[in-house]
């Protein structure tokens, strides 16, 4: 079985730093609950100094989650650490994660500090955090571009001051596996008190090597891996949790380690993160992409039918992909629907179930078969929406080769019926412009993406819309068998989220 690798999930902190991936407090709580089911060891819930929203999310997650350690990030700065503790102190097992850069590039250009000054900051910060909790992690930002001798000195000093986990980030995704192995081995050899701390790694994916580098570090002595669901994160993202975990599991013949991850929860959490952030998982993404278990070539299909292991190194069920993708139809009843929801990781109250079931019946009337993906979209659409200021009542759009695309839209704004009509460059443009006119929104569209959730011309289309106003970005989603309706719903969802966020910022 070998040694345990601690899985530190930073989807809610580094993952949320992906451009456009911001989540509100409720959404973060939903992801945290799913991460608890996945059984990650540590959830990094946010960076409380970064914003009031981050503070609130860390506090809420600390209060709600009991099965995982909760970490809060702070710069190596007293005010930051106080703020982090203020949010994470409610956790059953809190962790303060403090960091400072150690590379000369960062010291010279960003921090404008000498190496000696940084050493002093490390001691001050770690000792201060230690005053709050035994569980202190210290990160040497940009470690892989730091002078190795200095890096070892910083680590030694941090452990002396009380750090129990030392994280070695490849902040800019610069290292390669052989070099990273050497760095970890050198730290183990040269830092005299290294046995008093767990070595952690945190790899970014700028050269597509984040998972390979993390695994190389584990083979060289790291015992904690920092990672995110679907590999989301700053720039090209972080090491993907599902890839690290499944490699350790599938190649246990070579990697004498284990994790406590409940791997059958991987797919539900991947889908949830993708839905909430609007970051679509690429079809050929390892482990969780829609093509990850699809066999196209005749020779492969023949092999799979004869013996699965010919072309499958892990089963779809082992990562939580439901056995068959074709399940419910218009004759399916409430009982089967509830069972399916359970399989997909949803626990709904009976009132919520009523709402979702009604919509399911509508979809089932329009489509011959209702796939798992359709059901997940129905639940997201009907149940987990933010309180609506704007509601779509009716929409009609005319377009064609000779008609100027025209939309007539009826909406409820704060419960009052409002209607308008407008033109556009195409049917979607006409619909969105008319909605913008009705809501008087000053926001601008920063993202528009359409995906067919399932195959066939009767597929449900899922539209993702990103809008921005005064530096606030929100992502909205909408689904329908009609792409214009899906677009209108997605846009209205983004507008509702924006209104909701504005209210929260005003403390309402
Ligand atoms: O990439 C990085 O260096 C980080 C640290 C804050 C751990 O995210
Ligand atoms: Zn990072």
Coordinates of C-alpha atoms and ligand atoms in Angstrom, one line a residue:
X1 CA 0.0 0.0 0.0
X2 CA 2.9 2.3 0.6
X3 CA 2.8 5.8 2.0
X4 CA -0.1 8.2 2.0
X5 CA -0.1 11.3 -0.2
X6 CA -2.1 14.1 1.3
X7 CA -4.4 15.7 -1.3
X8 CA -4.7 19.4 -0.8
X9 CA -7.4 20.8 -3.1
X10 CA -7.0 24.5 -4.1
X11 CA -9.9 24.7 -6.6
X12 CA -11.6 27.3 -4.4
X13 CA -8.5 29.5 -4.2
X14 CA -6.0 29.0 -7.0
X15 CA -8.7 27.5 -9.2
X16 CA -10.9 30.5 -8.7
X17 CA -8.0 32.6 -9.9
X18 CA -8.6 31.3 -13.5
X19 CA -9.8 34.2 -15.6
X20 CA -13.6 34.4 -15.4
X21 CA -13.9 31.5 -13.0
X22 CA -15.2 33.5 -10.0
X23 CA -17.8 31.8 -7.7
X24 CA -20.1 33.3 -5.2
X25 CA -20.3 32.1 -1.6
X26 CA -23.1 29.6 -2.2
X27 CA -21.4 28.1 -5.2
X28 CA -18.1 27.7 -3.2
X29 CA -20.1 26.0 -0.4
X30 CA -21.6 23.6 -2.9
X31 CA -18.1 22.7 -4.3
X32 CA -16.7 22.4 -0.8
X33 CA -19.4 19.9 0.1
X34 CA -18.7 17.9 -3.0
X35 CA -14.9 18.0 -2.2
X36 CA -15.8 16.6 1.3
X37 CA -17.6 13.7 -0.4
X38 CA -14.5 13.2 -2.6
X39 CA -12.7 13.0 0.7
X40 CA -9.8 15.4 0.0
X41 CA -7.6 15.9 3.0
X42 CA -7.4 19.7 2.8
X43 CA -9.6 22.3 1.2
X44 CA -8.0 25.6 0.6
X45 CA -11.1 27.7 0.8
X46 CA -9.8 31.1 -0.2
X47 CA -7.6 34.1 0.4
X48 CA -9.5 36.1 3.0
X49 CA -7.4 39.3 2.6
X50 CA -8.2 39.3 -1.1
X51 CA -11.9 40.4 -0.8
X52 CA -14.9 40.3 1.5
X53 CA -16.4 37.6 -0.6
X54 CA -13.3 35.4 -0.1
X55 CA -13.5 36.1 3.7
X56 CA -17.1 35.1 3.8
X57 CA -16.6 32.0 1.8
X58 CA -13.7 30.8 4.0
X59 CA -15.8 31.5 7.1
X60 CA -18.9 29.7 5.7
X61 CA -16.9 26.7 4.6
X62 CA -15.1 26.5 7.9
X63 CA -18.4 26.3 9.7
X64 CA -20.1 23.8 7.3
X65 CA -17.4 21.3 6.5
X66 CA -16.2 18.8 9.2
X67 CA -14.6 16.0 7.2
X68 CA -11.6 18.0 5.8
X69 CA -9.0 20.4 7.1
X70 CA -9.7 23.9 5.9
X71 CA -6.9 26.2 4.9
X72 CA -6.9 29.9 4.4
X73 CA -4.2 31.7 2.4
X74 CA -2.2 34.7 3.7
X75 CA 0.8 36.6 2.5
X76 CA 3.7 36.6 5.0
X77 CA 2.2 39.7 6.7
X78 CA 0.6 40.1 10.1
X79 CA -2.6 41.8 8.9
X80 CA -3.1 39.1 6.2
X81 CA -2.6 36.3 8.8
X82 CA -5.0 37.9 11.2
X83 CA -7.6 38.2 8.5
X84 CA -7.0 34.6 7.4
X85 CA -7.4 33.4 11.0
X86 CA -10.6 35.5 11.5
X87 CA -12.2 33.5 8.7
X88 CA -10.8 30.0 9.2
X89 CA -10.9 29.8 13.0
X90 CA -14.3 28.2 12.9
X91 CA -13.0 25.1 11.2
X92 CA -12.8 21.9 13.2
X93 CA -9.2 21.5 11.8
X94 CA -8.0 24.9 10.6
X95 CA -4.8 25.5 8.7
X96 CA -3.0 28.9 8.0
X97 CA -1.1 28.8 4.7
X98 CA 1.3 31.7 4.5
X99 CA 3.7 32.4 1.7
X100 CA 6.4 34.7 0.4
X101 CA 8.5 34.7 -2.8
X102 CA 12.1 33.4 -2.6
X103 CA 13.4 33.9 -6.1
X104 CA 15.7 36.9 -6.8
X105 CA 13.4 38.0 -9.7
X106 CA 10.5 38.4 -7.2
X107 CA 12.6 39.8 -4.4
X108 CA 14.1 42.5 -6.7
X109 CA 11.2 43.5 -8.8
X110 CA 8.1 42.6 -6.8
X111 CA 8.9 42.7 -3.1
X112 CA 11.9 45.1 -3.4
X113 CA 13.4 43.3 -0.4
X114 CA 16.8 41.7 0.3
X115 CA 17.2 38.0 1.1
X116 CA 17.8 38.9 4.7
X117 CA 14.6 40.9 4.9
X118 CA 12.6 38.0 3.5
X119 CA 14.1 35.6 6.0
X120 CA 13.0 38.0 8.8
X121 CA 9.5 38.2 7.3
X122 CA 9.3 34.4 7.2
X123 CA 10.1 34.0 10.9
X124 CA 7.7 36.8 11.9
X125 CA 4.8 35.4 9.8
X126 CA 5.2 31.8 10.7
X127 CA 5.6 32.5 14.4
X128 CA 2.5 34.8 14.3
X129 CA 0.4 32.1 12.6
X130 CA 1.7 29.6 15.0
X131 CA 0.2 31.7 17.8
X132 CA -3.2 30.9 16.3
X133 CA -2.8 27.2 15.3
X134 CA -0.4 24.4 15.4
X135 CA -1.2 23.7 11.7
X136 CA 0.9 26.1 9.7
X137 CA 1.9 25.7 6.1
X138 CA 4.6 27.9 4.5
X139 CA 5.1 28.3 0.8
X140 CA 8.2 29.5 -1.0
X141 CA 6.7 31.2 -4.0
X142 CA 8.6 30.8 -7.2
X143 CA 10.7 28.1 -5.6
X144 CA 11.8 26.5 -8.8
X145 CA 13.5 29.8 -10.0
X146 CA 15.1 30.4 -6.6
X147 CA 18.7 29.9 -5.6
X148 CA 18.7 26.4 -4.1
X149 CA 21.0 27.2 -1.2
X150 CA 18.9 30.2 -0.2
X151 CA 15.7 28.2 -0.7
X152 CA 17.0 25.6 1.8
X153 CA 17.9 28.3 4.3
X154 CA 14.4 29.8 4.1
X155 CA 12.8 26.4 4.6
X156 CA 15.0 25.7 7.6
X157 CA 14.1 29.0 9.2
X158 CA 10.3 28.4 8.5
X159 CA 10.4 25.0 10.1
X160 CA 12.3 26.4 13.1
X161 CA 9.6 29.0 13.5
X162 CA 7.0 26.2 13.5
X163 CA 5.8 25.4 10.0
X164 CA 4.5 21.9 9.8
X165 CA 4.1 21.7 6.0
X166 CA 6.6 23.2 3.6
X167 CA 5.2 23.8 0.1
X168 CA 7.5 24.1 -2.9
X169 CA 5.5 25.8 -5.7
X170 CA 6.5 25.8 -9.3
X171 CA 4.6 29.1 -9.5
X172 CA 5.2 29.8 -13.2
X173 CA 5.2 26.2 -14.5
X174 CA 8.9 26.4 -15.4
X175 CA 10.5 23.2 -14.1
X176 CA 10.7 19.8 -15.7
X177 CA 10.4 16.4 -13.8
X178 CA 14.1 15.6 -13.6
X179 CA 14.9 19.1 -12.3
X180 CA 12.0 19.1 -9.8
X181 CA 13.1 15.7 -8.5
X182 CA 16.6 17.0 -7.9
X183 CA 15.2 20.1 -6.1
X184 CA 13.1 18.0 -3.7
X185 CA 16.0 15.5 -3.1
X186 CA 18.3 18.4 -2.3
X187 CA 15.9 19.9 0.1
X188 CA 15.6 16.6 1.9
X189 CA 19.4 16.2 2.0
X190 CA 20.4 19.8 3.0
X191 CA 17.6 21.1 5.3
X192 CA 18.7 19.8 8.7
X193 CA 15.2 19.9 10.3
X194 CA 13.2 18.8 7.2
X195 CA 12.0 15.6 9.1
X196 CA 9.8 17.9 11.2
X197 CA 7.7 19.0 8.3
X198 CA 5.7 17.4 5.4
X199 CA 7.0 18.4 2.0
X200 CA 4.3 19.6 -0.4
X201 CA 4.3 20.5 -4.1
X202 CA 2.2 23.0 -6.0
X203 CA 2.7 22.9 -9.7
X204 CA 1.4 25.1 -12.5
X205 CA 0.8 23.9 -16.0
X206 CA 2.4 26.5 -18.2
X207 CA 4.4 23.9 -20.1
X208 CA 1.8 21.1 -19.6
X209 CA 4.0 19.4 -17.0
X210 CA 2.1 20.1 -13.8
X211 CA 1.0 16.5 -13.1
X212 CA 4.3 15.0 -14.3
X213 CA 6.3 17.4 -12.1
X214 CA 4.0 16.6 -9.1
X215 CA 4.5 12.9 -9.5
X216 CA 8.2 13.3 -9.9
X217 CA 8.3 15.2 -6.7
X218 CA 6.3 12.6 -4.9
X219 CA 8.7 9.9 -6.0
X220 CA 11.5 12.1 -4.5
X221 CA 9.9 12.6 -1.1
X222 CA 7.0 15.0 -1.3
X223 CA 4.0 13.7 0.6
X224 CA 1.4 16.4 -0.1
X225 CA 0.2 17.4 -3.6
X226 CA -1.7 20.6 -4.2
X227 CA -4.1 20.4 -7.1
X228 CA -7.4 21.5 -8.5
X229 CA -10.5 19.8 -10.1
X230 CA -10.2 19.8 -13.9
X231 CA -6.8 21.4 -13.4
X232 CA -8.2 24.9 -13.3
X233 CA -6.1 27.7 -11.9
X234 CA -4.0 30.8 -12.7
X235 CA -3.1 31.0 -16.4
X236 CA -2.7 27.5 -17.8
X237 CA -4.0 26.1 -14.5
X238 CA -2.7 23.8 -11.7
X239 CA -2.0 20.1 -11.6
X240 CA -5.2 18.3 -12.0
X241 CA -6.4 16.4 -8.9
X242 CA -8.1 13.6 -10.9
X243 CA -4.9 12.9 -13.0
X244 CA -2.6 12.7 -10.0
X245 CA -5.0 10.5 -8.0
X246 CA -5.8 8.1 -10.8
X247 CA -2.1 7.8 -11.8
X248 CA -1.3 6.8 -8.3
X249 CA -4.1 4.4 -8.3
X250 CA -3.7 2.9 -11.8
X251 CA 0.1 2.6 -11.5
X252 CA 0.4 1.3 -8.0
X253 CA 2.8 -1.3 -9.4
X254 CA 5.4 1.5 -9.8
X255 CA 4.2 4.2 -7.4
X256 CA 4.1 2.8 -3.9
X257 CA 1.6 5.3 -2.5
X258 CA -2.1 5.8 -1.9
X259 CA -4.6 8.6 -1.4
X260 CA -7.8 8.6 0.6
X261 CA -9.8 9.9 -2.4
X262 CA -13.2 8.3 -3.1
X263 CA -12.5 8.2 -6.8
X264 CA -16.1 7.4 -7.8
X265 CA -16.9 11.0 -6.7
X266 CA -14.4 12.5 -9.3
X267 CA -16.8 12.9 -12.2
X268 CA -19.7 14.5 -10.2
X269 CA -17.3 17.1 -8.7
X270 CA -15.7 17.7 -12.1
X271 CA -19.0 18.4 -13.7
X272 CA -20.1 20.6 -10.8
X273 CA -16.9 22.8 -11.0
X274 CA -17.3 23.0 -14.8
X275 CA -21.0 24.0 -14.5
X276 CA -20.4 26.6 -11.8
X277 CA -17.3 28.2 -13.3
X278 CA -18.5 28.0 -16.9
X279 CA -15.1 26.5 -17.7
X280 CA -15.9 23.7 -20.1
X281 CA -13.8 20.5 -19.8
X282 CA -12.0 19.8 -23.1
X283 CA -13.4 16.5 -24.6
X284 CA -10.0 14.8 -24.7
X285 CA -9.2 15.8 -21.1
X286 CA -7.7 12.8 -19.2
X287 CA -10.0 11.0 -16.8
X288 CA -13.0 13.3 -17.0
X289 CA -13.3 14.4 -20.6
X290 CA -16.3 13.2 -22.6
X291 CA -14.0 11.2 -24.9
X292 CA -11.9 9.8 -22.1
X293 CA -13.7 6.4 -22.3
X294 CA -15.0 6.6 -25.9
X295 CA -13.7 4.1 -28.3
X296 CA -14.0 5.1 -31.9
X297 CA -11.8 2.9 -34.0
X298 CA -13.3 -0.5 -35.1
X299 CA -10.3 -2.4 -33.8
X300 CA -10.6 -0.8 -30.4
X301 CA -14.3 -1.4 -30.2
X302 CA -13.8 -5.0 -31.1
X303 CA -11.1 -5.3 -28.5
X304 CA -13.3 -3.6 -25.8
X305 CA -16.2 -6.0 -26.6
X306 CA -13.9 -9.0 -26.2
X307 CA -12.1 -7.8 -23.1
X308 CA -12.3 -4.3 -21.6
X309 CA -8.7 -4.2 -20.4
X310 CA -7.5 -4.4 -24.0
X311 CA -8.0 -0.6 -24.3
X312 CA -9.1 0.5 -20.9
X313 CA -6.6 1.1 -18.1
X314 CA -9.3 2.1 -15.6
X315 CA -13.1 1.8 -15.7
X316 CA -15.5 4.7 -16.2
X317 CA -17.3 3.6 -13.1
X318 CA -14.1 3.9 -11.0
X319 CA -14.1 7.7 -11.6
X320 CA -17.9 8.0 -11.2
X321 CA -19.0 8.1 -14.8
X322 CA -22.4 6.4 -14.8
X323 CA -22.4 2.9 -16.4
X324 CA -24.8 3.9 -19.3
X325 CA -25.4 7.3 -20.6
X326 CA -28.9 6.6 -21.8
X327 CA -31.3 6.3 -19.0
X328 CA -34.6 8.1 -18.5
X329 CA -37.3 8.9 -21.0
X330 CA -40.9 10.3 -21.0
X331 CA -42.3 7.2 -19.3
X332 CA -39.9 7.4 -16.4
X333 CA -41.5 8.2 -13.0
X334 CA -40.6 10.2 -10.0
X335 CA -39.0 7.3 -8.3
X336 CA -36.6 6.6 -11.1
X337 CA -35.9 10.3 -11.4
X338 CA -35.0 10.5 -7.7
X339 CA -32.8 7.5 -7.9
X340 CA -30.9 9.0 -10.9
X341 CA -30.4 12.3 -9.0
X342 CA -28.9 10.3 -6.1
X343 CA -26.5 8.6 -8.6
X344 CA -25.5 12.0 -9.9
X345 CA -24.7 13.3 -6.4
X346 CA -27.7 15.5 -5.9
X347 CA -29.7 15.5 -2.7
X348 CA -32.9 17.5 -3.2
X349 CA -35.7 18.4 -0.8
X350 CA -39.1 17.1 -1.8
X351 CA -40.2 20.6 -2.9
X352 CA -37.0 20.9 -5.0
X353 CA -37.6 17.4 -6.4
X354 CA -41.1 18.5 -7.5
X355 CA -39.7 21.5 -9.4
X356 CA -37.0 19.5 -11.1
X357 CA -39.3 16.6 -12.0
X358 CA -41.8 19.0 -13.6
X359 CA -39.0 20.4 -15.9
X360 CA -37.7 16.8 -16.5
X361 CA -41.2 15.8 -17.8
X362 CA -41.2 18.9 -20.1
X363 CA -37.8 18.0 -21.5
X364 CA -38.8 14.3 -21.9
X365 CA -41.7 15.4 -24.0
X366 CA -39.4 17.2 -26.4
X367 CA -36.7 14.5 -26.5
X368 CA -36.8 10.8 -26.9
X369 CA -34.2 10.2 -24.3
X370 CA -33.0 12.2 -21.4
X371 CA -29.3 11.8 -20.6
X372 CA -27.6 12.2 -17.3
X373 CA -26.1 15.5 -18.6
X374 CA -29.6 16.8 -19.4
X375 CA -30.7 15.9 -15.9
X376 CA -27.7 17.7 -14.3
X377 CA -28.5 20.7 -16.4
X378 CA -32.1 20.7 -15.3
X379 CA -31.2 20.6 -11.7
X380 CA -28.6 23.4 -12.0
X381 CA -31.0 25.5 -14.0
X382 CA -34.1 25.0 -11.8
X383 CA -32.7 24.6 -8.3
X384 CA -29.4 26.3 -7.9
X385 CA -30.1 29.6 -9.3
X386 CA -29.4 32.8 -7.3
X387 CA -32.5 34.7 -6.2
X388 CA -33.9 36.2 -9.4
X389 CA -34.5 39.9 -9.9
X390 CA -35.1 39.2 -13.6
X391 CA -37.2 36.4 -14.9
X392 CA -37.9 35.4 -18.5
X393 CA -41.6 35.0 -19.2
X394 CA -41.8 34.8 -23.0
X395 CA -39.4 35.2 -25.9
X396 CA -40.1 35.1 -29.6
X397 CA -37.5 35.7 -32.2
X398 CA -37.8 36.0 -36.0
X399 CA -34.9 35.5 -38.3
X400 CA -34.2 34.2 -41.8
X401 CA -32.6 35.2 -45.1
X402 CA -34.8 38.2 -45.7
X403 CA -36.1 39.2 -42.2
X404 CA -34.2 41.6 -39.9
X405 CA -33.6 39.5 -36.8
X406 CA -36.2 40.7 -34.3
X407 CA -36.9 39.7 -30.7
X408 CA -39.9 40.4 -28.5
X409 CA -39.3 39.7 -24.9
X410 CA -41.5 39.6 -21.9
X411 CA -39.8 39.6 -18.5
X412 CA -40.6 40.1 -14.8
X413 CA -38.4 42.7 -13.2
X414 CA -38.8 42.7 -9.4
X415 CA -42.1 41.0 -9.9
X416 CA -43.4 43.5 -12.5
X417 CA -44.2 42.5 -16.0
X418 CA -42.1 44.4 -18.6
X419 CA -41.9 43.9 -22.4
X420 CA -40.0 45.2 -25.3
X421 CA -38.9 44.4 -28.8
X422 CA -35.6 45.0 -30.6
X423 CA -33.4 44.2 -33.6
X424 CA -30.0 42.6 -33.8
X425 CA -27.3 41.2 -36.1
X426 CA -28.7 37.7 -35.6
X427 CA -31.4 36.1 -33.5
X428 CA -29.2 35.7 -30.4
X429 CA -28.0 39.3 -30.7
X430 CA -31.6 40.6 -31.0
X431 CA -32.6 38.6 -28.0
X432 CA -29.7 39.7 -25.8
X433 CA -30.0 43.4 -26.9
X434 CA -33.7 43.4 -26.0
X435 CA -33.0 41.9 -22.6
X436 CA -30.3 44.5 -22.0
X437 CA -32.7 47.2 -22.9
X438 CA -35.4 45.9 -20.5
X439 CA -33.0 45.5 -17.6
X440 CA -31.1 48.7 -18.4
X441 CA -27.9 46.9 -17.7
X442 CA -24.6 48.7 -18.2
X443 CA -22.7 45.4 -18.2
X444 CA -20.7 44.2 -21.3
X445 CA -20.6 40.7 -22.7
X446 CA -17.2 39.2 -22.2
X447 CA -17.9 35.6 -23.0
X448 CA -20.5 33.6 -25.1
X449 CA -20.1 29.9 -25.6
X450 CA -22.6 27.2 -26.8
X451 CA -22.2 23.5 -26.2
X452 CA -24.5 20.7 -27.1
X453 CA -24.9 18.8 -23.9
X454 CA -25.9 15.5 -25.6
X455 CA -25.7 14.3 -29.2
X456 CA -28.4 14.6 -31.9
X457 CA -30.3 17.6 -33.4
X458 CA -32.8 17.3 -30.4
X459 CA -29.9 17.9 -28.0
X460 CA -30.2 20.3 -25.2
X461 CA -27.9 23.3 -25.9
X462 CA -26.1 24.8 -22.9
X463 CA -25.1 28.4 -23.2
X464 CA -22.5 30.1 -21.0
X465 CA -22.5 33.9 -20.9
X466 CA -19.9 36.0 -19.1
X467 CA -20.6 39.7 -18.3
X468 CA -18.6 42.4 -16.7
X469 CA -19.5 45.6 -14.9
X470 CA -17.2 47.8 -12.8
X471 CA -14.6 45.0 -12.5
X472 CA -17.2 42.4 -11.4
X473 CA -17.5 39.4 -13.7
X474 CA -20.3 36.9 -13.5
X475 CA -21.0 33.7 -15.4
X476 CA -24.5 32.6 -16.3
X477 CA -25.8 29.4 -17.7
X478 CA -28.9 28.4 -19.5
X479 CA -30.1 25.2 -21.2
X480 CA -32.9 24.4 -23.6
X481 CA -33.5 22.4 -26.7
X482 CA -33.9 25.9 -28.3
X483 CA -30.5 27.7 -28.5
X484 CA -32.0 31.2 -28.5
X485 CA -34.0 30.4 -25.3
X486 CA -30.9 28.9 -23.7
X487 CA -28.9 32.1 -24.6
X488 CA -31.6 34.3 -23.1
X489 CA -31.7 32.2 -19.9
X490 CA -27.9 32.3 -19.6
X491 CA -27.8 36.0 -20.1
X492 CA -30.5 36.6 -17.5
X493 CA -28.8 34.2 -15.1
X494 CA -25.5 36.2 -15.4
X495 CA -27.5 39.5 -14.9
X496 CA -29.2 38.0 -11.8
X497 CA -25.8 37.0 -10.4
X498 CA -24.4 40.4 -11.0
X499 CA -27.4 42.0 -9.2
X500 CA -26.9 39.5 -6.3
X501 CA -23.2 40.3 -6.1
X502 CA -23.9 44.1 -6.1
X503 CA -26.3 43.7 -3.2
X504 CA -23.9 41.6 -1.2
X505 CA -21.1 44.2 -1.8
X506 CA -23.5 46.9 -0.5
X507 CA -24.2 44.7 2.5
X508 CA -27.9 44.2 1.7
Ligands
LIG1 O1 1.6 29.3 -7.4 C1 1.9 29.7 -6.2 O2 3.1 30.0 -5.9 C2 0.8 29.8 -5.2 C3 1.3 30.0 -3.8 C4 0.5 31.1 -3.1 C5 1.2 28.7 -3.1 O3 -0.3 29.7 -5.6
LIG2 ZN1 -0.5 28.7 -7.5

